[in-house]
CSV table of C-alpha atoms in Angstrom, one decimal:
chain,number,residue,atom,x,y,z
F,1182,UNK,CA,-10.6,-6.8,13.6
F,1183,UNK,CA,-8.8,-5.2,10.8
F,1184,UNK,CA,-10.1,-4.5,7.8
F,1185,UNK,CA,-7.7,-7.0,6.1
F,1186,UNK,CA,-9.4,-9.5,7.9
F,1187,UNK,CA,-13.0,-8.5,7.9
F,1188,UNK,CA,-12.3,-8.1,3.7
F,1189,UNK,CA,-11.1,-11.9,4.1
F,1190,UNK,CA,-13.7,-13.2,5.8
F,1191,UNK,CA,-16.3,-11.4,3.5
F,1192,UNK,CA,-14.6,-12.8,0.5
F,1193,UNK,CA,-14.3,-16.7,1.9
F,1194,UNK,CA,-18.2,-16.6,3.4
F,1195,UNK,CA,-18.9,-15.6,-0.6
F,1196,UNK,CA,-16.2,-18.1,-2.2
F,1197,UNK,CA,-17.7,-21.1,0.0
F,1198,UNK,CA,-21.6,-19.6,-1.0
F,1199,UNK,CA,-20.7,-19.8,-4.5
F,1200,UNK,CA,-19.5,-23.1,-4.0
F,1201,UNK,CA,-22.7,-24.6,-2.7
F,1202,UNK,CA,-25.0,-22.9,-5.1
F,1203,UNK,CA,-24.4,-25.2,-8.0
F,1204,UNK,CA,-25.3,-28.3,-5.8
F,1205,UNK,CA,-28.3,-26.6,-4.2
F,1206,UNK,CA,-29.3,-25.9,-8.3
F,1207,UNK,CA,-29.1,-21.9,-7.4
F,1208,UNK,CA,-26.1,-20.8,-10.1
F,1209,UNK,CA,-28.8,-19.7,-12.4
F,1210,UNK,CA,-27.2,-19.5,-16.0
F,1211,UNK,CA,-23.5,-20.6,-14.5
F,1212,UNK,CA,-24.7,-24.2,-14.4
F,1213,UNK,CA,-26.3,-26.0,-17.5
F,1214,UNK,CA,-28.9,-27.9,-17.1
F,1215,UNK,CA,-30.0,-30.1,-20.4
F,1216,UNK,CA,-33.4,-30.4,-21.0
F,1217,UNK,CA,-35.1,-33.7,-21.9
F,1218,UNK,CA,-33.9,-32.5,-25.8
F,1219,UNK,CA,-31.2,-31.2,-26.2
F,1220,UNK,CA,-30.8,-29.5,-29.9
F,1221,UNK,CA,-28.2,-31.4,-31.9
F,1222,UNK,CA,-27.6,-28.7,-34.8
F,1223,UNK,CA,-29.2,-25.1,-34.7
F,1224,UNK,CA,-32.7,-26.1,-35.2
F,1225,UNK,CA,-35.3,-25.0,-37.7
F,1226,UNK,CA,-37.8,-22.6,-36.2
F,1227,UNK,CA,-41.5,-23.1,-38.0
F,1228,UNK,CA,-45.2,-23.6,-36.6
F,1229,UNK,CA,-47.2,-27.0,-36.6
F,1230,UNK,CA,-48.9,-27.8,-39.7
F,1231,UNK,CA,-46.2,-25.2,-41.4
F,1232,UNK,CA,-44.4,-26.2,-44.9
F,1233,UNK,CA,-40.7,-27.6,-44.4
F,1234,UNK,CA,-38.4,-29.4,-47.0
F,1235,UNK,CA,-36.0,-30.9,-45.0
F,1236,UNK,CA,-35.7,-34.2,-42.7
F,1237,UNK,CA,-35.0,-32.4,-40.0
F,1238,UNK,CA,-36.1,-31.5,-36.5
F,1239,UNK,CA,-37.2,-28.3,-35.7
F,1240,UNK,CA,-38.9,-26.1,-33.4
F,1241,UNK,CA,-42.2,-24.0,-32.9
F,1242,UNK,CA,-41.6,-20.4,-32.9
F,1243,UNK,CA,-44.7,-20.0,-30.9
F,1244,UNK,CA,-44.7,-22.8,-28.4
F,1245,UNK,CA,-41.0,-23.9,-28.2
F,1246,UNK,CA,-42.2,-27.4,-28.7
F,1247,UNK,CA,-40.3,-30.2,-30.8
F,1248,UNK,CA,-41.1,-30.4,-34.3
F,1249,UNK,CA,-40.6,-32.7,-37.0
F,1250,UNK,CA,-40.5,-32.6,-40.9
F,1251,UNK,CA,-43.5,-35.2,-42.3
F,1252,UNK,CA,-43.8,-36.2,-46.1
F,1253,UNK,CA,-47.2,-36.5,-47.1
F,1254,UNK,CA,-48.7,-38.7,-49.7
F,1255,UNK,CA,-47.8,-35.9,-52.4
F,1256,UNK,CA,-44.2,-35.6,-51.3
F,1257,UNK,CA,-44.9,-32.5,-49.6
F,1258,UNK,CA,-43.0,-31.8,-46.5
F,1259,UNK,CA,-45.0,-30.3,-43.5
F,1260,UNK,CA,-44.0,-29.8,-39.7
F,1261,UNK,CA,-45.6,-32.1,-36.8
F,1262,UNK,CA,-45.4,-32.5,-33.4
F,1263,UNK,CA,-43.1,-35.1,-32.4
F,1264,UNK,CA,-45.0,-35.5,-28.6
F,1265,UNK,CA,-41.7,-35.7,-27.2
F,1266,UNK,CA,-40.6,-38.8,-29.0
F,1267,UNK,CA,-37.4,-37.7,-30.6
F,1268,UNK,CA,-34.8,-38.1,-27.4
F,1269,UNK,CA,-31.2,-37.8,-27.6
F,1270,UNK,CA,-28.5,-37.4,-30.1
F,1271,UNK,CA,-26.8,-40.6,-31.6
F,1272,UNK,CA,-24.8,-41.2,-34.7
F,1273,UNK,CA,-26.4,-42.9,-37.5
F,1274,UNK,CA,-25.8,-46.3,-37.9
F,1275,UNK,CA,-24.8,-46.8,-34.3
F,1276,UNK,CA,-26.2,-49.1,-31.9
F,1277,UNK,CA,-29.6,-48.7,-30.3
F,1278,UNK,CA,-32.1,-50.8,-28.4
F,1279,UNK,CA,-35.6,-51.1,-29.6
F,1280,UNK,CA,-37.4,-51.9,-26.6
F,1281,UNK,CA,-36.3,-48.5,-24.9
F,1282,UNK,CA,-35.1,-46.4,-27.9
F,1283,UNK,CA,-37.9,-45.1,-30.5
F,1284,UNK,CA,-36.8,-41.9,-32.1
F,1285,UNK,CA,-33.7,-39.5,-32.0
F,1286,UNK,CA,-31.9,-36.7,-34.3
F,1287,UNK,CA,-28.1,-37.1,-35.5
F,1288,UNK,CA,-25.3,-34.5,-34.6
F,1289,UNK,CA,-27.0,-32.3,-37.6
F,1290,UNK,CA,-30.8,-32.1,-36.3
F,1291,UNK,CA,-31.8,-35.2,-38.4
F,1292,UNK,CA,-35.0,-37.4,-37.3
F,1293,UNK,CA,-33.3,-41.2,-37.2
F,1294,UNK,CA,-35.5,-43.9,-35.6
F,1295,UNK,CA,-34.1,-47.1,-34.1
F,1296,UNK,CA,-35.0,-49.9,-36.1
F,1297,UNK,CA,-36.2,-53.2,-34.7
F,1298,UNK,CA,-34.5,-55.7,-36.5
F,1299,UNK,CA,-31.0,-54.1,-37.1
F,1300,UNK,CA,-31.1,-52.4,-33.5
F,1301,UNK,CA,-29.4,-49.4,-35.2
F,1302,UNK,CA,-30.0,-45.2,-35.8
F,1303,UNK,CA,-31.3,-45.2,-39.2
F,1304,UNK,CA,-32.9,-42.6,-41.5
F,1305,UNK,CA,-37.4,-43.0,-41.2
F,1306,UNK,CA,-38.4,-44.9,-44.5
């Protein structure tokens, strides 16, 4: 065999390789896979129990875990866990469905909650 051919060969065994990699979930960073929250703006980075000032959700610099932005009784902002409850990224205002939908963020990281009697994304009261 010439080494045309051999070069060929080598270089269709690796094309059709490639090809089956994404589907067998092996293309490492060449495929995206979303996780369960995917970050709507650049999140905040801060640490549970931390000061914040914004309704906005954020991360833990130490854990990677999903944060949110709590007022407390004196107005003061400080970060929480969210236990996973913020899903998604949806418009405010737009539709949403109570019985399956509890909390999400808008295209810029803000916390909305779906509320139950207007079954739409609106801003936590």
């Amino acid at each position: 065999m010439s080494t045309n051919r051999i070069t060929a060969a080598i270089r269709t065994a690796a094309v059709a390789a490639l090809i089956g990699l994404p589907a067998l979930g092996l293309a490492g960073a060449a495929v995206a896979h979303p996780g369960p929250h995917p970050p709507a703006a650049d999140p905040i980075v801060g640490s549970e129990g931390g000061g914040c000032s914004e309704n906005r959700v954020g991360v833990d610099g130490d854990t990677g875990e999903q944060l949110s932005c709590r007022r407390g009784p004196d107005g003061a902002g400080a970060w929480s866990g969210t236990d996973g409850r913020i899903v998604g990224v949806h418009e405010f205002g737009s539709p949403c469905d109570p019985a399956l939908d509890e909390r999400s963020q808008t295209p810029e990281g803000r916390e909305i909650m779906c509320t139950p009697t207007d079954h739409q994304w609106q801003y936590d009261a």
